Amino acid sequence: MAFEELLDQVGGFGPFQLRNVVLLALPRIMLPMHFLLPIFLAAVPAHRCALPGTPANFSHRDAWLEGYLPREPDGTLSSCLRFSHPWSPHNTTMGEEKQSPGGLQGEPSTMPCPQGWEYDRSEFSSTIATEWDLVCEQKGLNRATSTFFFVGVLVGAVAFGYLSDRFGRRRLLLVAYVSALVMGLVSAASVSYIMFVITRTLTGTALAGFTIIVMPLELEWLDVRHRTVGGVLSSTFWTVGVMLLALVGYLIRDWRWLLLAVTLPCAPGILSLWWVPESARWLLTQGHVEEARRYLLRCARLNGRPVDEDSLSLEALSKVAAGERVVRRPSYLDLFRTTRLRHISLCCMVVWFAVNFSYYGLSLDVSGLGLNVYQTQLLFGAVELPSKLLIYLLVRHAGRRLTQAGALLGTALTLGGRLLVTSEMVSWSTALAVIGKGFSEAAFTTVYLFTSELYPTVLRQTGMGLTALVGRLGGSLAPLAALLDGVWLSLPKLTYGGIALLAACTALLLPETRQAQLPETIQDVERKSAPSSLQEEEIPMKQVHN
């Protein structure tokens, strides 16, 4: 008897599974609230050099500031420089014509802000940029906080993946909840930039447990026919988190309280684990037959299924456990031992890197769209839901390969279109940004489904682990690519779009999997069996963003 037959007896989709999906919705909602938190946490408000003796009430304030601050090429006052020798602003009267600094003998010398900066606090009362002056020459440190966070996610994914297979999903989910709560609280109490970066990186490591554990903990209780439904339900919680972040960020303008607000839900999450079941499949692979039996009986009771005691006897479950045990755990090297697997793995790595790189590059850039940051974030979240539903239809009719390539191509084209739009065409820039966000979300949704069908059953989890690892590397580099605007203002968008275009071409090199029998062994992949009319195994849509 296989484990799927046990699920058929106790109910593979019912109140037990729905309760499980609801209980595990919280970590899915929390993930985007932390992953996209830098939009508000590290926001850089308008700023200028702090000046001595700035008059509080002065009708010609801008004229007074011109005596201290040079102008940028676009005509705005500089945010990062001031004149070394101000040109007599105190002798200025309201009706008096003044000599501009450019008219003085020689070119006036400038210097960085020696007394720090003054910030516009009308939109944000406090961010980490205003807390530790992470602007101008230090703006790279501001971007680096997101990179360090995603590096923590990358490390945590490797650690939690191994530990959850060894010690169980439920136990490690508790570790992830507690660690995220503690590190989040310590991050909110940070007294220095170094302390914040360290604790924020460790928070990313803890949150990686959600990305690794929640998906199998849900799906291993679902039968094959309902995994797509479960996947769709679960993926919508990410979109809920994206939109909820806009609301929380609007209501809470101080970065410390905002960080607390998105961290404290870990507390009820810890309590909810009392009702979250351990994976019976994992328990059987580890030989914990009695505990697995208790959970299976509970599942049958909640689903209203009468259970034959003989089929759930310890002897029967021991036989199932023997069939579920893996003789040898596959390694990443197995993905490169044969020609076609090597081809698939290399192509998937490029696609996953580009999907994460472009998604987070677009998601974290909410400036210059004619909307405030809260409206932009809400709009970016709202466009994800129709994007998910559209992709769900396209992959079944147009195929996985064309859908993946088309979504990446759409992302690249919208980014390229924004390069051609002038700064005065704000509405066009906003429309292209929202469409691009929809395409990037579509690419993210498709890549989970497509990759899971390319690898054989014996290497599917290993292949997903490797490609997701490369994807997280792309996510960690996306914030740093934004610093390329110092070289050329349009270079970040060109980089995001260029890599998305490269991945779109790479996706076309992968084999189509629509209406194809899923490969079971490495030999099945190497034979490249032709598509058959066999019923497709229902593989879930995107389970979680990484």
Coordinates of C-alpha atoms in Angstrom, one line a residue, residues 41 105 130 153 162 184 211 249 298 346 373 396 439 463 468 486 491 508:
L41 CA 11.9 50.6 6.3
Q105 CA 34.8 85.1 -9.4
T130 CA 17.2 59.0 8.6
V153 CA 17.4 33.8 3.5
Y162 CA 18.4 19.8 5.8
G184 CA 12.7 40.9 14.7
T211 CA 9.7 29.2 2.6
G249 CA 3.1 51.0 6.2
R298 CA -7.4 12.5 13.4
L346 CA 21.8 25.1 -16.3
V373 CA 4.7 54.8 -2.0
R396 CA -2.8 24.6 -19.7
F439 CA 4.6 40.0 -16.0
G463 CA 16.4 20.1 -8.5
A468 CA 15.6 28.1 -5.7
G486 CA 25.1 56.4 -10.1
L491 CA 21.3 51.4 -16.1
L508 CA 12.9 28.4 -25.1

